[in-house]
Coordinates of C-alpha atoms in Angstrom, one line a residue:
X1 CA 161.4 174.4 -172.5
X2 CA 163.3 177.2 -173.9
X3 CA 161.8 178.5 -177.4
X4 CA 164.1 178.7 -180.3
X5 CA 163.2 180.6 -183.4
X6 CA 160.6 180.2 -185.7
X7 CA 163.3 179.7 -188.3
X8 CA 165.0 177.1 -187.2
X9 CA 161.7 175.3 -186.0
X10 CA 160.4 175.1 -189.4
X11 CA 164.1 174.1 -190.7
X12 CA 163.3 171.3 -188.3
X13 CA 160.2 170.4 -189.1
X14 CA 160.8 170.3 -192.7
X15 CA 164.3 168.5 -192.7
X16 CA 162.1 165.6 -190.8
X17 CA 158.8 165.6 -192.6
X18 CA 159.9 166.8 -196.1
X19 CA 163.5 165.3 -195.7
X20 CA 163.7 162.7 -193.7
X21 CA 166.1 162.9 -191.9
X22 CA 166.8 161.5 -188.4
X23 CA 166.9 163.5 -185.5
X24 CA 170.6 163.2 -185.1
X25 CA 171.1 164.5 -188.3
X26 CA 168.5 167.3 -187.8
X27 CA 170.5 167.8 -184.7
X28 CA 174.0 168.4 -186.3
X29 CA 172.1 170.7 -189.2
X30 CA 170.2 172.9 -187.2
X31 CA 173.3 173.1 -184.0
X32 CA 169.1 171.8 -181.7
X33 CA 169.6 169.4 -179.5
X34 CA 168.4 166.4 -180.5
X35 CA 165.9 166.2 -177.8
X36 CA 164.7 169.6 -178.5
X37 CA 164.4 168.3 -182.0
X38 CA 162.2 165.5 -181.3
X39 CA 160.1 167.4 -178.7
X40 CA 158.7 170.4 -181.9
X41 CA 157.8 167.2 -184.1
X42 CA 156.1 165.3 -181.4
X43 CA 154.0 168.4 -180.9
X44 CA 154.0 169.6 -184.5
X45 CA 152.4 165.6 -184.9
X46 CA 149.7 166.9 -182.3
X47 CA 148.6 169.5 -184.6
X48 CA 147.1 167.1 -187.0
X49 CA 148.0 169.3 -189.6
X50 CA 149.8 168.6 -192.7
X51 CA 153.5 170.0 -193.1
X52 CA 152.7 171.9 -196.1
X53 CA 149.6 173.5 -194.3
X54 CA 151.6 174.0 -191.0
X55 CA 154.8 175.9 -193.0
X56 CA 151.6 178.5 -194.2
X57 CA 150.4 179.4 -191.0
X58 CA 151.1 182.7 -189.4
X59 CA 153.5 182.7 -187.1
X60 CA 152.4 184.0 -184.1
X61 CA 149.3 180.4 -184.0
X62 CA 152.5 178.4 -184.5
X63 CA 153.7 179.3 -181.4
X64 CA 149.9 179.0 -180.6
X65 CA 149.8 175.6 -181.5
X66 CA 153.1 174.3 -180.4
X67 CA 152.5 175.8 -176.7
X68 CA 148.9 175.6 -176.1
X69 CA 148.0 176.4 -172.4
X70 CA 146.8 173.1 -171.0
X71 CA 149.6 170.9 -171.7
X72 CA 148.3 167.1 -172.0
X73 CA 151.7 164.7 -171.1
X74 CA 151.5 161.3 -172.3
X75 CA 153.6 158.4 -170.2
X76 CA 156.8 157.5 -172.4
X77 CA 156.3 154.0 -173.8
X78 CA 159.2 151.4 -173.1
X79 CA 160.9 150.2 -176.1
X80 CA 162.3 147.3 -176.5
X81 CA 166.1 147.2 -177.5
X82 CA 167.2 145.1 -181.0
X83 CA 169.1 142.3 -180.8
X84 CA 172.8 143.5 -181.7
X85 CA 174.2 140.9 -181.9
X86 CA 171.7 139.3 -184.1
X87 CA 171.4 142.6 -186.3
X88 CA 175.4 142.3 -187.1
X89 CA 175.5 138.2 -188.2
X90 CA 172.3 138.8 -190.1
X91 CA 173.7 142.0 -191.9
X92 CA 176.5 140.1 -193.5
X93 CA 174.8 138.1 -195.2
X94 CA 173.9 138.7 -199.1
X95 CA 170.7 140.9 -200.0
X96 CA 169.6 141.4 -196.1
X97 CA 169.2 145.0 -195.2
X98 CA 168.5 147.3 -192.6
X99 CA 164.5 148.1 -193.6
X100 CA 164.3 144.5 -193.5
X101 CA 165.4 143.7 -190.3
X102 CA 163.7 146.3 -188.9
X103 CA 160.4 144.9 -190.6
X104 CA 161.0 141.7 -188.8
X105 CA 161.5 143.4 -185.6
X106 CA 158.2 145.8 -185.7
X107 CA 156.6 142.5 -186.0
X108 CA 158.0 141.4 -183.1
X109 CA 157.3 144.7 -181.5
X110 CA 154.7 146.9 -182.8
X111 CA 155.8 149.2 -180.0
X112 CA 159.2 149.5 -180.9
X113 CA 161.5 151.8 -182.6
X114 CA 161.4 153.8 -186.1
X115 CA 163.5 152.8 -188.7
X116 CA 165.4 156.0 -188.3
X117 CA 166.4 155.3 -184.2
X118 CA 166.9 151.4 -185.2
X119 CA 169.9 152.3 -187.6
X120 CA 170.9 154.9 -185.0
X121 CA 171.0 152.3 -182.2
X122 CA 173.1 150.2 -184.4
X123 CA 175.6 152.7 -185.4
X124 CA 176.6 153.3 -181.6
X125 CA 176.8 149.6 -181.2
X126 CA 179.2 149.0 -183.9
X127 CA 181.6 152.2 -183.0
X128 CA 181.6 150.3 -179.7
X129 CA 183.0 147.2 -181.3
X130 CA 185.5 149.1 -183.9
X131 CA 185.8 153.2 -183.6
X132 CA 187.7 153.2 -186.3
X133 CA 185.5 151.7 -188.8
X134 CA 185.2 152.2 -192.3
X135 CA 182.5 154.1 -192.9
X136 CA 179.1 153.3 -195.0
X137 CA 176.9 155.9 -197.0
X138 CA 173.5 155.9 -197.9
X139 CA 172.1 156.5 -201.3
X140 CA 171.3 160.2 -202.6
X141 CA 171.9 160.8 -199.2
X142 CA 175.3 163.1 -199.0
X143 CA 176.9 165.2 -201.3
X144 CA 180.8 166.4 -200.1
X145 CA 182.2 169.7 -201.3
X146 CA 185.6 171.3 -201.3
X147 CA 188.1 173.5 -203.2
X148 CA 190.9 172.0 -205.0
X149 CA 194.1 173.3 -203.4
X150 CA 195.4 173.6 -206.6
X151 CA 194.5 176.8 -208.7
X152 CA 194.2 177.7 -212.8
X153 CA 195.9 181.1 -213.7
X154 CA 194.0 183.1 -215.9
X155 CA 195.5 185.9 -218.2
X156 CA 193.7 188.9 -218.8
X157 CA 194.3 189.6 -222.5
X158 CA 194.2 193.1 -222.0
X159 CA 196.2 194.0 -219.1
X160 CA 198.4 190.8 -218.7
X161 CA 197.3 190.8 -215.1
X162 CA 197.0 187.0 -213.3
X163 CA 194.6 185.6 -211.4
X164 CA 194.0 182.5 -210.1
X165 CA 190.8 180.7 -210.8
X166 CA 189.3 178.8 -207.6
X167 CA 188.4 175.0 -208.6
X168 CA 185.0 173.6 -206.4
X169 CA 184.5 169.9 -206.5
X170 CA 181.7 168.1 -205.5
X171 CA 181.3 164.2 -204.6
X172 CA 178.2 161.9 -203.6
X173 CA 178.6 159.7 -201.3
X174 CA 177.8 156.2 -202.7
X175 CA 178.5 156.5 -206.7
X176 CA 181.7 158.9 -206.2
X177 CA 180.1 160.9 -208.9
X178 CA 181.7 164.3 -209.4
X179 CA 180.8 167.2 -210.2
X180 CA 184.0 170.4 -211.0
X181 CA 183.5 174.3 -211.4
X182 CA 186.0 177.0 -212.3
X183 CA 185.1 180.1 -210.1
X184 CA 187.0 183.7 -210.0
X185 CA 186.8 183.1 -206.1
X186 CA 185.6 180.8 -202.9
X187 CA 183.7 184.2 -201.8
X188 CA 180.0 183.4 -201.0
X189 CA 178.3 184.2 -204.5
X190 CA 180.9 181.8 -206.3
X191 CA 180.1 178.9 -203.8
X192 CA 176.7 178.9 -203.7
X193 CA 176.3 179.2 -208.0
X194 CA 179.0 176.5 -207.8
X195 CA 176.0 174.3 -206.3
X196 CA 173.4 174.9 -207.6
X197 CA 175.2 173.9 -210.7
X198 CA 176.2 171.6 -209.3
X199 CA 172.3 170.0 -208.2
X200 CA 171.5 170.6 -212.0
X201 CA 174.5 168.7 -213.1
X202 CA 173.0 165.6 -211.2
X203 CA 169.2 166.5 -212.1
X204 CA 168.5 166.0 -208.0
X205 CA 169.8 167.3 -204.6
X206 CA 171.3 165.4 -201.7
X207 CA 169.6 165.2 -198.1
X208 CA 172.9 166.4 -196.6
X209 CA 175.8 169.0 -197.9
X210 CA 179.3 168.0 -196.5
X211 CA 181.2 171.3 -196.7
X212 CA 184.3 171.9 -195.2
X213 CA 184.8 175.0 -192.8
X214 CA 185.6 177.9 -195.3
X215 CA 183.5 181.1 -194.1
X216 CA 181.3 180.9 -197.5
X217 CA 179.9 178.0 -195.5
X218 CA 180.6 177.3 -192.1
X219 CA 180.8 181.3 -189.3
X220 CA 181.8 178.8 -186.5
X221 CA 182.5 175.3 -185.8
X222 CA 183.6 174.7 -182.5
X223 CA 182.2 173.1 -179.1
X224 CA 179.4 175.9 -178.8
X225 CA 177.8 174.6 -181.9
X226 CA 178.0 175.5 -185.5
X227 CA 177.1 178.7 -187.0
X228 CA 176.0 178.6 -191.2
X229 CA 176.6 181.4 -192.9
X230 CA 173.0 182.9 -193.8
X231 CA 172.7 183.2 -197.6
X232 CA 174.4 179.1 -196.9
X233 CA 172.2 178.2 -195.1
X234 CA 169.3 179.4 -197.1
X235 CA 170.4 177.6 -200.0
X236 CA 169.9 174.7 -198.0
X237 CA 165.4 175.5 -197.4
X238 CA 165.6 176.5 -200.7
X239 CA 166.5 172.8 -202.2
X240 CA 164.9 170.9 -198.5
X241 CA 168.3 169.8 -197.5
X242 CA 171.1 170.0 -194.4
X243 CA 173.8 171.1 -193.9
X244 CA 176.7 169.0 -191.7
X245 CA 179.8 170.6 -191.7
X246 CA 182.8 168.3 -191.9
X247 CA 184.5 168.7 -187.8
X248 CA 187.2 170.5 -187.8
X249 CA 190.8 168.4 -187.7
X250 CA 189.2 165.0 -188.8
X251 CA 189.2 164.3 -192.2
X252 CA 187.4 160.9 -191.6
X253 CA 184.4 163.1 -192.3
X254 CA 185.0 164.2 -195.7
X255 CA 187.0 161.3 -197.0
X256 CA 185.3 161.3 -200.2
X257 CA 185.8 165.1 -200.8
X258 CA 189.1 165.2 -200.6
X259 CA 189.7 161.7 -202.7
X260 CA 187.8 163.3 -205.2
X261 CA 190.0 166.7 -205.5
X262 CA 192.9 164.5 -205.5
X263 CA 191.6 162.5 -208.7
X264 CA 190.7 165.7 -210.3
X265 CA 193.7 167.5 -209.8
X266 CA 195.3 164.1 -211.6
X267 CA 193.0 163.8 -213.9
X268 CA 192.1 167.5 -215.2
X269 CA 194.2 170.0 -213.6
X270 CA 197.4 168.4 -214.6
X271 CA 196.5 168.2 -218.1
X272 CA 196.1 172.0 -217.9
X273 CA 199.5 173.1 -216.7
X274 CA 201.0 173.8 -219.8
X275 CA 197.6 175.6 -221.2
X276 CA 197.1 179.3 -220.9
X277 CA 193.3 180.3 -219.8
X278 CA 191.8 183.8 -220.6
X279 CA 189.0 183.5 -218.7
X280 CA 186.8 181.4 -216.2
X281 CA 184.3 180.7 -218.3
X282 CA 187.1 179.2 -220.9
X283 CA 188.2 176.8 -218.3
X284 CA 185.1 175.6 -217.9
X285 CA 184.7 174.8 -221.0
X286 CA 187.6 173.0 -220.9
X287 CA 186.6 170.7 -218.1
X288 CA 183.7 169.4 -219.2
X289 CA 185.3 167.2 -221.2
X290 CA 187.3 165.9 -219.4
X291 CA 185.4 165.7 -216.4
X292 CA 182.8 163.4 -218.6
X293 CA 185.8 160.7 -219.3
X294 CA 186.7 160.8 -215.8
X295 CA 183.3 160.1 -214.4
X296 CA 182.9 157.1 -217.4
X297 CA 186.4 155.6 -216.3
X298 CA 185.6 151.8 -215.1
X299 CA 186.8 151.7 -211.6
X300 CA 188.7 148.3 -211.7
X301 CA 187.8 147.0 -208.0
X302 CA 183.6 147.1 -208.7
X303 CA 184.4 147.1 -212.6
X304 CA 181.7 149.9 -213.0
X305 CA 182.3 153.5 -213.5
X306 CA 180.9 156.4 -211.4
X307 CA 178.3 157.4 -214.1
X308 CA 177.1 153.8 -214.1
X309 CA 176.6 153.9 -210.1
X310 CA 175.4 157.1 -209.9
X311 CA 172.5 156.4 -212.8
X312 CA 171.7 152.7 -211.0
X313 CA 172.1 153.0 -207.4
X314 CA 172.0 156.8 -206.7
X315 CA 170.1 159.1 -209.1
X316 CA 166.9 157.9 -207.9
X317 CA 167.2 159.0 -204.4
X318 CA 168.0 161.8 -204.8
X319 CA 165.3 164.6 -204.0
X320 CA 163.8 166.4 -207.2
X321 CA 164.7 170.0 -208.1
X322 CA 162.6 172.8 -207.0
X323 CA 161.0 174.6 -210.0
X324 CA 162.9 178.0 -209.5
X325 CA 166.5 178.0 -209.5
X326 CA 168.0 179.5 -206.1
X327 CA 168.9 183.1 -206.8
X328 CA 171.8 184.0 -204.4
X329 CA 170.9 186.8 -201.9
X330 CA 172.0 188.3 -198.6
X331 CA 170.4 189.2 -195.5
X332 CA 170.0 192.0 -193.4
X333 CA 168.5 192.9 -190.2
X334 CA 166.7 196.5 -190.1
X335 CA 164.4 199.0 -188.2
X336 CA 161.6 200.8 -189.6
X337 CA 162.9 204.4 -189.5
X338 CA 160.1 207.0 -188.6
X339 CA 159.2 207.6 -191.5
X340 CA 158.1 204.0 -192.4
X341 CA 161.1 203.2 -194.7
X342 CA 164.4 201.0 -193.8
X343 CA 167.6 202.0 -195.3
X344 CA 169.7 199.2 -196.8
X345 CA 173.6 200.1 -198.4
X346 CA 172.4 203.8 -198.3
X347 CA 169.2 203.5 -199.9
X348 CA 165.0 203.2 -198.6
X349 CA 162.3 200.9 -199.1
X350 CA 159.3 201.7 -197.4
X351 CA 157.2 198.7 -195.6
X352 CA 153.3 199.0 -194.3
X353 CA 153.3 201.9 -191.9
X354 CA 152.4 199.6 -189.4
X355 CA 155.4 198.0 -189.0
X356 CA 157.2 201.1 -187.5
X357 CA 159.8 200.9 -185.4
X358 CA 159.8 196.9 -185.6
X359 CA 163.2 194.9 -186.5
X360 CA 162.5 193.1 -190.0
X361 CA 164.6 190.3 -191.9
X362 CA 166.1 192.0 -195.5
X363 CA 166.6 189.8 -198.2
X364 CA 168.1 191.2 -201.2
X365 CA 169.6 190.4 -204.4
X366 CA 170.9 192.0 -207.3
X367 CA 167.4 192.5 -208.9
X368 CA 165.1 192.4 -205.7
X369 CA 164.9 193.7 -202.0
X370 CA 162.3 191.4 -200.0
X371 CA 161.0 192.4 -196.5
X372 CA 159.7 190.1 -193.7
X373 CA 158.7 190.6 -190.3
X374 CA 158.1 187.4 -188.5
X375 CA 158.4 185.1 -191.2
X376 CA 156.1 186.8 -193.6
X377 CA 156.8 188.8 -196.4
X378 CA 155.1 192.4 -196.0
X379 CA 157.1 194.6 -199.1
X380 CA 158.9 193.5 -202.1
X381 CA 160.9 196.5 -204.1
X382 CA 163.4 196.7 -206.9
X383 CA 166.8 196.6 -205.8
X384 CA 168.1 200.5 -206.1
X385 CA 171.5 201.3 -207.0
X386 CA 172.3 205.3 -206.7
X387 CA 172.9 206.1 -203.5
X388 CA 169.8 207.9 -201.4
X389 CA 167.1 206.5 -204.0
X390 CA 164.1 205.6 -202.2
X391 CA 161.2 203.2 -203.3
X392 CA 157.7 204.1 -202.0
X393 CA 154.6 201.9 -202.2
X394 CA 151.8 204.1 -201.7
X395 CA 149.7 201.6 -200.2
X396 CA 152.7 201.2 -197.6
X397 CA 151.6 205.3 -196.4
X398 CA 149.7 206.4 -193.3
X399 CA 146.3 208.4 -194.1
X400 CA 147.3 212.0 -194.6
X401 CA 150.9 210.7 -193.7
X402 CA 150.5 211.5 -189.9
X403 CA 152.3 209.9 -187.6
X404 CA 149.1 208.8 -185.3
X405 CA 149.6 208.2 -181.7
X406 CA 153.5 208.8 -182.4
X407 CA 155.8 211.7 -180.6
X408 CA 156.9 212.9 -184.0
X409 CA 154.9 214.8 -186.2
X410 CA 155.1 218.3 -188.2
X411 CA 153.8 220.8 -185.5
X412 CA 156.5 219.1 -182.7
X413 CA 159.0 219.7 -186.0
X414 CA 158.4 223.5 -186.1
X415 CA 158.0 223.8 -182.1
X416 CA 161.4 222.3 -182.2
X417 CA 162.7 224.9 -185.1
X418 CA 161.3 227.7 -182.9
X419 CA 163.2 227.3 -179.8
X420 CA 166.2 227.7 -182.3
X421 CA 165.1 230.4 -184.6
X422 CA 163.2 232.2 -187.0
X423 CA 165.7 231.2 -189.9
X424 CA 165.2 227.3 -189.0
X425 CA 161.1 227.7 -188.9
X426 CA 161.4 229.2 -191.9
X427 CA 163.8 226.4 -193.1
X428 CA 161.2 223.4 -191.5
X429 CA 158.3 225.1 -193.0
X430 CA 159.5 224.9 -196.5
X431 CA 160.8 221.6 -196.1
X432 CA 157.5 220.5 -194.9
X433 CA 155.5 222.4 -197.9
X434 CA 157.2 221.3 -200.5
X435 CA 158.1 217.7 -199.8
X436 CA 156.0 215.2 -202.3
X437 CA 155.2 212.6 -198.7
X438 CA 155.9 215.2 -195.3
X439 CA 156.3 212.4 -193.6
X440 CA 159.5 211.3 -195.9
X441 CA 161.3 214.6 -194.8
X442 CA 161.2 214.1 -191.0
X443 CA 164.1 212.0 -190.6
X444 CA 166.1 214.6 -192.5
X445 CA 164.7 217.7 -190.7
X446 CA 165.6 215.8 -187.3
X447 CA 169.1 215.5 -188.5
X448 CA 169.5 218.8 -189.6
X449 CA 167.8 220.5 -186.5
X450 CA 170.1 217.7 -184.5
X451 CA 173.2 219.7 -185.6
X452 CA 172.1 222.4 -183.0
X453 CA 173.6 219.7 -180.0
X454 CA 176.9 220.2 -181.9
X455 CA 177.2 224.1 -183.3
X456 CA 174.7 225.7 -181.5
X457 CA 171.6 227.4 -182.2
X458 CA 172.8 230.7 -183.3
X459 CA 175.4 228.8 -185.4
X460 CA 172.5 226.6 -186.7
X461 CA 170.3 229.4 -187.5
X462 CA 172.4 231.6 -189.6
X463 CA 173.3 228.4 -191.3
X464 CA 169.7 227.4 -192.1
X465 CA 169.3 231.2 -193.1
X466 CA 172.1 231.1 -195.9
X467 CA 170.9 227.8 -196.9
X468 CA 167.6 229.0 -197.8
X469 CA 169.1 232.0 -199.8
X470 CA 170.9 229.5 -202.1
X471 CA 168.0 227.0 -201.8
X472 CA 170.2 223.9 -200.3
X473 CA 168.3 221.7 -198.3
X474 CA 169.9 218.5 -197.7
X475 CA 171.9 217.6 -194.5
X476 CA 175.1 217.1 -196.4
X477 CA 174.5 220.9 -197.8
X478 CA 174.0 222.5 -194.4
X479 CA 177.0 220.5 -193.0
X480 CA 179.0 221.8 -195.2
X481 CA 177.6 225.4 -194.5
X482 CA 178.1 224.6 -190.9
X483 CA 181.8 223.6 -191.0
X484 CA 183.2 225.9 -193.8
X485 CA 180.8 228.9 -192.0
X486 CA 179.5 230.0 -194.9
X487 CA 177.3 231.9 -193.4
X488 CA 180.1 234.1 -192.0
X489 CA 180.0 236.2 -194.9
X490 CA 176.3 236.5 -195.1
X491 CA 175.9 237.7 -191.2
X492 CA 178.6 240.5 -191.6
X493 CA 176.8 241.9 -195.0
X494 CA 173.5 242.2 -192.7
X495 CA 175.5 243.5 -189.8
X496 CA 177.3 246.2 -191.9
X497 CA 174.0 247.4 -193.7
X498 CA 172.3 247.9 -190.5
X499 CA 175.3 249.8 -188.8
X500 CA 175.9 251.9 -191.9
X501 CA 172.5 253.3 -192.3
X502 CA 171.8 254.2 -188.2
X503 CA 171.4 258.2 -187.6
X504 CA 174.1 258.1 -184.9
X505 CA 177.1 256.5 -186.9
X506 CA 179.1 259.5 -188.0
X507 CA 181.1 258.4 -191.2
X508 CA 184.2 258.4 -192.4
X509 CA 183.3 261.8 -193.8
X510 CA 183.2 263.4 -190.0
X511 CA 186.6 262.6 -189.5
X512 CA 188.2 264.7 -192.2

């Protein structure tokens, strides 16, 4: 069997053993087969392990444990089928549910199905019977999400300028209970606050997040399989939840969603259209409100409102909050440059030197810059903000910052500056001597001695050689030396001087 990342395997295992989801749904979250799905958990089970143990381990025995050499294989019990048709007569009748059917049928059959492929078996059965079906939802189980297509202008009371203020709306699935957010944008910072707000609004977080396809979400959604946006889908481990993007063209799949934007844009939005807003935050404060009387409204056909649903048949289902509020961040992938650092939006973090050369995960927020390799986190910095900063852990630096074993280090530098002159080995050496780390200015002296592939190595040397008379030593400095030629005027000062002084220049003098 083909591996898959470590990632998503854990995103598996956890959606099953933390969530509880089925592995259908685990299937659609993670774009696994379901198979594949089934086949991690079954050998995760092996491992006799507990998930919170197993989600510690290093990552490298995971793959130990999941794919030890000697492979035992067990013969596939046969299972017997449910009774369909028995399952359906029995269902519509009062107070009989699913758990207890399938009670009475594990007695029957101690060998037979989980509760999770029981329902499962029974939802293919009745899409056989009606495919168009009105469908059912499960307490605490999904929460839908969408924009409102209508907008709020906001005034800026100091330039007059208008913008339009994006409206999110969220929707459980069994309550209806709803949750609305004025954002500046749908960008992916907005919609990601926008829910977490929204999981502290209902004091819980659904097993499943029904977004539509906007890119905040949803990169792809097509026959290949879906594709989450990164800093998305990380919202999702961060609260133990899925993600199942609505399907593209069938609105069946986020029914309540968009019945719920079309109450609140009766309900709230309508009421504002003849109010002026100077700010986001202002309309916010306006909806809440009015979001509370819609939410208590009795709906006439159950003669209950949504709050009174939500607190008696839904609340309680819902998983708890973690302790630390999600903090959005975005995610990079890097290499350790040479000199044990990585460079993220034109800044460097160093990492263990260890890790040179290796491709790490970036995390980064708009306090913190977190750095794994393999799953585990190996340097945490503060985020930098000027540009060419650099944060340096000194336990992250090689003993007498040598590059052991490695093709680059200081005497291979000067060699290099040799072959292009003494104004270069000259420029190396000081760079070298008076660096705080050496080993921080070797990617810069490999730029600048780099330059030689473009200008030359006379061209290059002069360069270096007026650089160190006006102390310049960046690569932007001797760039700029290079292409304004700089240098020019420096050369032809040294070349008159020595023709002016030799004893067999005769002077202007001689011709007069």
């Amino acid at each position: 069997m083909r591996r898959i990342s470590m990632k998503k395997i854990k995103d598996i295992l956890k959606l099953r053993y933390i969530v509880e989801l089925s592995f259908p749904k685990i299937a659609i979250a993670t774009n696994t087969p379901k198979s594949t799905a089934s086949d991690y958990c079954k050998r995760f089970e092996i491992t006799k392990y507990t998930i919170e143990e197993f989600l510690e381990i290093d990552e490298d025995k995971i793959y130990q444990l999941l794919f030890p050499e000697r492979k035992e294989t067990s013969k596939k019990l046969l299972r017997p089928m449910p009774d369909m048709n028995y399952i359906a007569k029995e269902l519509s009748k009062r107070g009989v549910t699913f758990t207890l059917l399938w009670q009475e049928y594990k007695e029957q059959h101690p060998n037979g199905y989980g509760l999770s492929q029981f329902k499962e078996h029974y939802s293919r059965y009745k899409k056989k019977l009606n495919p168009t079906m009105r469908q059912t939802y499960i307490a605490g189980e999904k929460m839908f999400v969408d924009y409102s297509g209508l907008t709020v202008p906001v005034i800026d009371n100091i330039t007059g300028e208008i913008s339009k203020a994006q409206i999110f709306v969220s929707v459980l699935g069994v309550s209806g209970y709803t949750f609305v957010h004025a954002t500046s944008s749908q960008k992916q910072e907005d919609f990601i606050k926008s829910h977490v707000l929204a999981f502290e609004f209902y004091e819980g977080v659904p097993k499943i997040m029904v977004p539509d396809n906007l890119k905040s979400a949803v990169i792809s959604n097509n026959k290949k399989g879906i594709v989450i946006n990164e800093s998305y889908a990380e919202l999702a481990r961060h609260y133990n939840c899925a993600i199942e993007p609505a399907r593209p063209r069938k609105p069946q799949d986020k029914a309540k969603a968009e019945q719920g934007v079309q109450a609140i844009q009766r309900w709230i939005l309508a009421i504002f259209r003849n109010r002026t807003f100077f700010s986001v935050d202002e309309i916010n404060q306006a909806i809440n409100p009015l979001l509370d009387i819609y939410n208590d409204k009795i709906m006439k056909k159950l003669n209950k409102s949504r709050t009174q649903l939500f607190n008696e048949d839904e609340k309680q289902y819902l998983l708890d909050l973690p302790a630390n509020r999600y903090i959005y961040k975005e995610f990079k992938i890097a290499t350790v440059n040479i000199d044990y650092h990585i460079e993220l939006l034109k800044c460097f973090y160093s990492v263990p030197f260890k890790y040179l050369k290796e491709k790490v995960d970036v995390k980064y927020s708009t306090t913190l810059v977190e750095i794994y390799h393999k799953s585990k986190l190996i340097a945490t910095h503060p985020r930098l903000r000027r540009m060419n900063d650099t944060s340096t852990l000194k336990e992250h630096m090689p003993l007498n910052h040598q590059y052991q074993n490695e093709k680059i280090n200081p005497q291979r530098l000067l060699n290099w500056a040799v072959s292009i002159g003494s104004c270069a080995k000259e420029f190396v050496q000081n760079r070298l001597d008076t660096a705080t780390y050496p080993v921080k200015a070797y990617r810069s002296i490999i730029a600048i001695l780099s330059l030689s592939k473009i200008y030359g190595k006379l061209e290059l040397n002069l360069a270096l050689g007026y650089a160190l008379s006006i102390n310049a030593s960046s690569t932007k400095s001797v760039k700029s030396i290079l292409s304004k030629k700089l240098y020019m005027q420096s050369a032809n000062n040294v070349t008159n001087t020595v023709l002016n002084s030799h004893e067999n220049i005769r002077g202007s003098d001689y011709y007069k």
